[in-house]
Short mmCIF file of C-alpha atoms and ligand atoms in Angstrom, two decimals:
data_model
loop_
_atom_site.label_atom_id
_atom_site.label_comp_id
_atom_site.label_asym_id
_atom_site.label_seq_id
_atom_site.Cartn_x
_atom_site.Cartn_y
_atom_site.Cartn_z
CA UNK A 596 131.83 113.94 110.28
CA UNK A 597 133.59 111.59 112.59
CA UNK A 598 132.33 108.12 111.66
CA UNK A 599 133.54 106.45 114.83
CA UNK A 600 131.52 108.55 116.96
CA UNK A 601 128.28 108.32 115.09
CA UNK A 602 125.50 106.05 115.00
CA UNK A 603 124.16 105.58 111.52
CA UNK A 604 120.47 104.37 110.16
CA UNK A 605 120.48 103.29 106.66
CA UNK A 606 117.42 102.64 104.79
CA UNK A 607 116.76 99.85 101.94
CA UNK A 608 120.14 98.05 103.84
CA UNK A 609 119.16 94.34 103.14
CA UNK A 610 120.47 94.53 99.79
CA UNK A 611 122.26 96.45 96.87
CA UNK A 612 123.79 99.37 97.41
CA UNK A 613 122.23 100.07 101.22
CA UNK A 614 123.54 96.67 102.23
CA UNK A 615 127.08 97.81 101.32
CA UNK A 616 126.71 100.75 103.29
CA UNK A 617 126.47 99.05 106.12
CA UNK A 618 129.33 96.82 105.91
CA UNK A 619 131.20 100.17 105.14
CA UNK A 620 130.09 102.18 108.25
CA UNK A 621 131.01 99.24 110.12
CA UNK A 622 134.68 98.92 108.55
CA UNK A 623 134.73 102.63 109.10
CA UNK A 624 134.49 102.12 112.83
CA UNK A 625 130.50 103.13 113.24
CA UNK A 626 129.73 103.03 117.22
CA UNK A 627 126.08 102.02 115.85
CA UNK A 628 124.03 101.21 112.69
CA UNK A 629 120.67 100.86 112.21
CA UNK A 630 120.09 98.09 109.38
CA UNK A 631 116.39 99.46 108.38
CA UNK A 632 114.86 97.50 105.90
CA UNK A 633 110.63 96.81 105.01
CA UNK A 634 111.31 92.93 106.28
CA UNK A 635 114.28 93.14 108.87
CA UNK A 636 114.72 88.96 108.45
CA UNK A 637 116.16 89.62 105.08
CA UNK A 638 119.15 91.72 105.91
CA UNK A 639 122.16 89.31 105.20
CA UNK A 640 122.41 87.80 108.63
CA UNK A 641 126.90 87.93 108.28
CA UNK A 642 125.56 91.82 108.74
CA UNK A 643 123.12 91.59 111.41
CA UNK A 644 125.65 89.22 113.64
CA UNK A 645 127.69 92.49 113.82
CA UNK A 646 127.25 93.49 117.97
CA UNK A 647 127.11 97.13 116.40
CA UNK A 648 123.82 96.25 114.24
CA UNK A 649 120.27 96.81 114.79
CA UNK A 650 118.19 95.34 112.43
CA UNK A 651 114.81 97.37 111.98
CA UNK A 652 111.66 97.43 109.89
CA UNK A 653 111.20 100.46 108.14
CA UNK A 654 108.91 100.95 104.96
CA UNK A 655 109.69 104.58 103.84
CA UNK A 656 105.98 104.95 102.05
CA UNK A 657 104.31 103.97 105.43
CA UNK A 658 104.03 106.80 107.87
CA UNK A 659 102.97 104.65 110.76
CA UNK A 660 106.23 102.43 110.06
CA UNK A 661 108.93 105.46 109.73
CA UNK A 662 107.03 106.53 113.48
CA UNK A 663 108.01 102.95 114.78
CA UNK A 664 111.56 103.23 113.82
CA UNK A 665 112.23 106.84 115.12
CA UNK A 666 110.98 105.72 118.51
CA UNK A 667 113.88 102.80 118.17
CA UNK A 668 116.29 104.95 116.68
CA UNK A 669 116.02 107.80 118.83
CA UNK A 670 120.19 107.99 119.18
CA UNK A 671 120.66 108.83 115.58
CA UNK A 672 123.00 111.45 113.89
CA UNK A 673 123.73 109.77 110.50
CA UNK A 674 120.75 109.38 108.37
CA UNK A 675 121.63 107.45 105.03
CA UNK A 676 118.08 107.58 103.19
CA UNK A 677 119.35 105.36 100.43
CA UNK A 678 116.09 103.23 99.83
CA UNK A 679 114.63 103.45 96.03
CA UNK A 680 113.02 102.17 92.87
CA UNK A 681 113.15 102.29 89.45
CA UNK A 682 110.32 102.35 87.02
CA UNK A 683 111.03 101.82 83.26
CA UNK A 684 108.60 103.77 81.14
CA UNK A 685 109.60 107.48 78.69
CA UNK A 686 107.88 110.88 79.21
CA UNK A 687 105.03 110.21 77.09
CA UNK A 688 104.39 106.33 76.87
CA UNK A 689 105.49 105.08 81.02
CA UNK A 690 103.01 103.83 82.97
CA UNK A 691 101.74 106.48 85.20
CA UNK A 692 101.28 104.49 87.76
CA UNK A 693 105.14 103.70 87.87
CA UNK A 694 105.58 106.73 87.72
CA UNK A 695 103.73 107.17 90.97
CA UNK A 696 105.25 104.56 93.00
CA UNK A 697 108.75 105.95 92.08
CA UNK A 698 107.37 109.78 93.17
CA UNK A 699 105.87 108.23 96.46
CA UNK A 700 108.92 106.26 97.08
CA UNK A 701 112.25 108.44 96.30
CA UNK A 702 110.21 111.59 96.54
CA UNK A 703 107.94 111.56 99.37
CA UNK A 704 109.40 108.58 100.93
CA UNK A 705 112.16 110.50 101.74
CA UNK A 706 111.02 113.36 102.54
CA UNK A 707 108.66 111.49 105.12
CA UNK A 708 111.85 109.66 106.69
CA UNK A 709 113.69 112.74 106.83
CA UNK A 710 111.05 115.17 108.32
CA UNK A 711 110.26 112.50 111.52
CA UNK A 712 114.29 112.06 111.84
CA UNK A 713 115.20 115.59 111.69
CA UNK A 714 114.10 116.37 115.43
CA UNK A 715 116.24 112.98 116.76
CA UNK A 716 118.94 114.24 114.33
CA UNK A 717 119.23 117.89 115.84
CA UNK A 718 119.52 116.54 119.42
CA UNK A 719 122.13 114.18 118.68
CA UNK A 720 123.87 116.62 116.76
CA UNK A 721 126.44 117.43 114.70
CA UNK A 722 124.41 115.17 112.20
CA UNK A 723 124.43 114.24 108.93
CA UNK A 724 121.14 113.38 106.52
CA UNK A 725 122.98 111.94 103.13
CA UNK A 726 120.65 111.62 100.26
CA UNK A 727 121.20 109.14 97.77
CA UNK A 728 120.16 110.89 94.07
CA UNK A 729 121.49 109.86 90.76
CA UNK A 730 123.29 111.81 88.14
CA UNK A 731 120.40 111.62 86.47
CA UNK A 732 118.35 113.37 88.62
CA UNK A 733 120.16 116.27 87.12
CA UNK A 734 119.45 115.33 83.49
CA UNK A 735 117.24 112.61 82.20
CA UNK A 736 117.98 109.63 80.46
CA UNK A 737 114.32 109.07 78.51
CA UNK A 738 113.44 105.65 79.43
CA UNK A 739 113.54 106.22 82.80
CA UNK A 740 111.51 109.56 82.85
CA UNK A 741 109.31 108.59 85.63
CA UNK A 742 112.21 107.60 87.66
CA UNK A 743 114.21 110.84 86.66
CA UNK A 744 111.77 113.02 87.75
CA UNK A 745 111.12 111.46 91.36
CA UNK A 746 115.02 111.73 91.89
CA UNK A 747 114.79 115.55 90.60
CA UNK A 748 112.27 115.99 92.49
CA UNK A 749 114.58 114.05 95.91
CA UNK A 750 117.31 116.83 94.88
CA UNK A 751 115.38 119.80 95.02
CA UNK A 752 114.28 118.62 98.64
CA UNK A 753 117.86 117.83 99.69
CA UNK A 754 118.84 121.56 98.48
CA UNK A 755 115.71 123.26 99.98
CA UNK A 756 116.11 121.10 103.67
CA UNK A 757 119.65 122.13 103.31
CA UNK A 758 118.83 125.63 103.99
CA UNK A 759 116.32 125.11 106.84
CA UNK A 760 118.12 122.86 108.86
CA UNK A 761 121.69 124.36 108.79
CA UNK A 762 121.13 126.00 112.30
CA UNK A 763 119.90 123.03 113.67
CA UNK A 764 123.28 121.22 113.12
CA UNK A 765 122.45 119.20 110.87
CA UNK A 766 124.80 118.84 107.48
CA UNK A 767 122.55 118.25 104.35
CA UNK A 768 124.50 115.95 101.52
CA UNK A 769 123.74 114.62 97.70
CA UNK A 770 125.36 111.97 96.29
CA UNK A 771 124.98 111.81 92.48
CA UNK A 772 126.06 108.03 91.64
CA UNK A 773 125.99 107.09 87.67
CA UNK A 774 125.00 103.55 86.90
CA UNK A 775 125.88 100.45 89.81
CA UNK A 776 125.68 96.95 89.29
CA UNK A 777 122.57 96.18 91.64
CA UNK A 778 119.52 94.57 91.49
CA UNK A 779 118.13 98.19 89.87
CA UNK A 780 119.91 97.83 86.68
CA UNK A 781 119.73 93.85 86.18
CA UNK A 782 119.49 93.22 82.45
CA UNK A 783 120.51 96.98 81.38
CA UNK A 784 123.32 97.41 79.27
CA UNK A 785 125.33 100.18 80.66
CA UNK A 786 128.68 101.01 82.19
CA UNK A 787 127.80 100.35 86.23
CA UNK A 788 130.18 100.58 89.10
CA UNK A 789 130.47 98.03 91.62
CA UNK A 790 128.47 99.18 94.84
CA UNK A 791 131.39 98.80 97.35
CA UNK A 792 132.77 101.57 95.54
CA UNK A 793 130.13 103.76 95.61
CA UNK A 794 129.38 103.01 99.08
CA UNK A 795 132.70 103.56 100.41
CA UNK A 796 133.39 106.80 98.27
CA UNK A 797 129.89 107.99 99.64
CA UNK A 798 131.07 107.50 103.36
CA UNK A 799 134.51 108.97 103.08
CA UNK A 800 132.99 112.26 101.42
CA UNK A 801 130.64 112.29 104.21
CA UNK A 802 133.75 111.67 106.65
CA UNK A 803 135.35 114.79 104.69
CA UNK A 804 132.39 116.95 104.91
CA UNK A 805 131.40 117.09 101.20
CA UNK A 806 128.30 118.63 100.54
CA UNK A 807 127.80 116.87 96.67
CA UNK A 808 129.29 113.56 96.05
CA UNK A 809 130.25 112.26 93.00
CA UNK A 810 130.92 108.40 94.12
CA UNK A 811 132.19 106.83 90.83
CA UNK A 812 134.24 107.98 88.09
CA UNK A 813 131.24 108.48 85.47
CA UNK A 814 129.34 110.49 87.37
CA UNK A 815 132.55 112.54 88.35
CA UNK A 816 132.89 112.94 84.90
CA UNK A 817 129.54 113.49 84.14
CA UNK A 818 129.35 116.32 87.48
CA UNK A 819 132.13 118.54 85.66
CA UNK A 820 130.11 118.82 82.72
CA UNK A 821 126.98 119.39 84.79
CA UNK A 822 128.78 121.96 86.76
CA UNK A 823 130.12 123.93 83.25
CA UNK A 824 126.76 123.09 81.20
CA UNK A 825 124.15 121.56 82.19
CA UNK A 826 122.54 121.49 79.09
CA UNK A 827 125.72 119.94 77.98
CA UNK A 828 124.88 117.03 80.40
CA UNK A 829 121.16 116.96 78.92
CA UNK A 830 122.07 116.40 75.70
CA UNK A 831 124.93 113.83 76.67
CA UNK A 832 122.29 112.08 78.31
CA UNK A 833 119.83 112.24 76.06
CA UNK A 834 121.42 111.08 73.44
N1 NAP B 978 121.56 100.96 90.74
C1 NAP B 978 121.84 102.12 90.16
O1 NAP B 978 122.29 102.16 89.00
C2 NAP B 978 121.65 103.41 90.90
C3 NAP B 978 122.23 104.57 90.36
C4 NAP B 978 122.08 105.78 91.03
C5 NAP B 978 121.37 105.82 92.21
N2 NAP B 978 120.81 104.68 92.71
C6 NAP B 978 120.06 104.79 93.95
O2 NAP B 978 120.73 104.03 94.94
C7 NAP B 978 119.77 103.62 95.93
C8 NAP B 978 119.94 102.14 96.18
O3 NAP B 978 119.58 101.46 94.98
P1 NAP B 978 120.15 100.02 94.62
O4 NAP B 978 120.89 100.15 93.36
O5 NAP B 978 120.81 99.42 95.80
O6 NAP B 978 118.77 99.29 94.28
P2 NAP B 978 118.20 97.88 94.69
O7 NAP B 978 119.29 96.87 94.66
O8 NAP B 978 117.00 97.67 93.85
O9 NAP B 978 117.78 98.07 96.22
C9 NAP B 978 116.74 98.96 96.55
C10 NAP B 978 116.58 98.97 98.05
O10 NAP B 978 115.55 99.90 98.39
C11 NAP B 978 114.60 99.23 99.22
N3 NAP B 978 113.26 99.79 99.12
C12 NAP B 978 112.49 99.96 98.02
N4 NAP B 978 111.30 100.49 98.37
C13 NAP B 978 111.32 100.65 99.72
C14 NAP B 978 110.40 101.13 100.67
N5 NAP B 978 109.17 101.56 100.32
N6 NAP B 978 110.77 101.16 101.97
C15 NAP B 978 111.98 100.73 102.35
N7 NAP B 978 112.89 100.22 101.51
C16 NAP B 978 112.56 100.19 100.20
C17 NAP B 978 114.64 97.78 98.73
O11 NAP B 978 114.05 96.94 99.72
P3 NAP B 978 113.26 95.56 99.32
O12 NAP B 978 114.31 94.48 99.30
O13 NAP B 978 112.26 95.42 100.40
O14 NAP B 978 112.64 95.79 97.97
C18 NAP B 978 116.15 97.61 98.60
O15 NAP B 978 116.75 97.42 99.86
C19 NAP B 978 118.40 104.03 95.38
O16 NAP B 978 118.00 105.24 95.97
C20 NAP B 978 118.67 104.22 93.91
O17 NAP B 978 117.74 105.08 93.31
C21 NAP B 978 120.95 103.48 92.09
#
């Protein structure tokens, strides 16, 4: 995809890894970026000064919300649904209710931005919808079970819309990051990559016309593996 002829809406962008996104697409040339976030006021306002930003409340769990912001964003053909969270809590012992909120929010929330973008996204087209997964939504890692499984769940979408929307000219893409240094994993020990990286490897692989990115060297480590065994990668993770 040509990034200097699209207009781009990224969700979660006031901070972490969406917020980085932004400031890619617009080093990348973007005609036009959406910076969606649940309170607009809070994307960093260096960001928002851009002329090529529009700041815009979006809360992905709130149908009536995602509405409002397709009938702003109506000139879409990048859709970065990038928003998440993370509940702590293993297979048997998490709180289910965490486990809910992470299924509501990286499941369904996504699947509710996507469904009332895909009509703006097939008459602006060609168009992109990149889906920001994990590595672990391919394999586990146990304390995060809940959090896993909302992600696997996010993956199975992005493979299943891939299918239905191909004649509609719309490009479907997963990005697979391992672990990045935002507010996600504060206070985890764990190798993390720094989220300009994995913003700016996700764009270019959307600029290239991957359809699976692996946007830091663990998880392109980690992919091969996946790719050759995946219960190789279970295990890995698991243990
Ligand atoms: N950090 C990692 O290690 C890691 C690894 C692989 C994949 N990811 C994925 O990368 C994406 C970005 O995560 P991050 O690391 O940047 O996390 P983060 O720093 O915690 O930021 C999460 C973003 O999502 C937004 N958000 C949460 N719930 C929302 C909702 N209902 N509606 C709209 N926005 C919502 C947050 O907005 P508020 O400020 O309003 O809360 C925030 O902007 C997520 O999909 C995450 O699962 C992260």
């Amino acid at each position: 995809m040509n990034i200097t002829a699209s207009t781009a809406l990224v969700t979660g962008a006031n901070r972490g890894l969406g917020a980085r996104f932004v400031a890619e697409l617009l080093t990348g040339g973007v005609t036009k970026v959406y910076a969606a976030a649940r309170d607009p006021k809070s994307v960093d306002p260096a960001i928002a000064a851009d002329p090529r930003v529009r700041t815009l409340a979006l809360d992905i769990t709130d149908q009536a919300s995602v509405d409002a912001a397709v009938s702003v964003a109506s000139d879409v053909n990048l859709l970065i649904n990038n928003a998440g969270v993370l509940g702590f809590g293993s297979a048997l012992e998490g709180d289910l209710d965490l486990f809910g909120r992470d299924m509501h929010t990286n499941y369904l929330g996504t699947v509710r931005v996507t469904r009332a973008f895909v009509p703006v996204l097939a008459s602006n087209g060609p168009a992109v919808i990149a889906n920001v997964l994990t590595l672990i939504a391919l394999a586990p890692v146990g304390p995060m079970a809940g959090y896993s499984a909302s992600k696997a769940a996010a993956h199975s979408f992005t493979q299943a819309l891939r299918a239905e929307v191909r004649d509609r000219g719309i490009e479907v893409v997963g990005a697979y990051p391992g672990g990045i240094d935002t507010d996600m994993l504060a206070g985890v020990e764990a190798d993390k990559a720094a989220p300009e990286e994995v913003a700016r490897r996700i764009v270019a692989g959307i600029a290239a016309g991957d359809t699976v990115i692996w946007p830091d060297d663990a998880s392109a480590g980690a992919g091969k593996v996946y790719l050759g065994d995946p219960l190789q990668l279970e295990r890995l993770l698991a243990g």
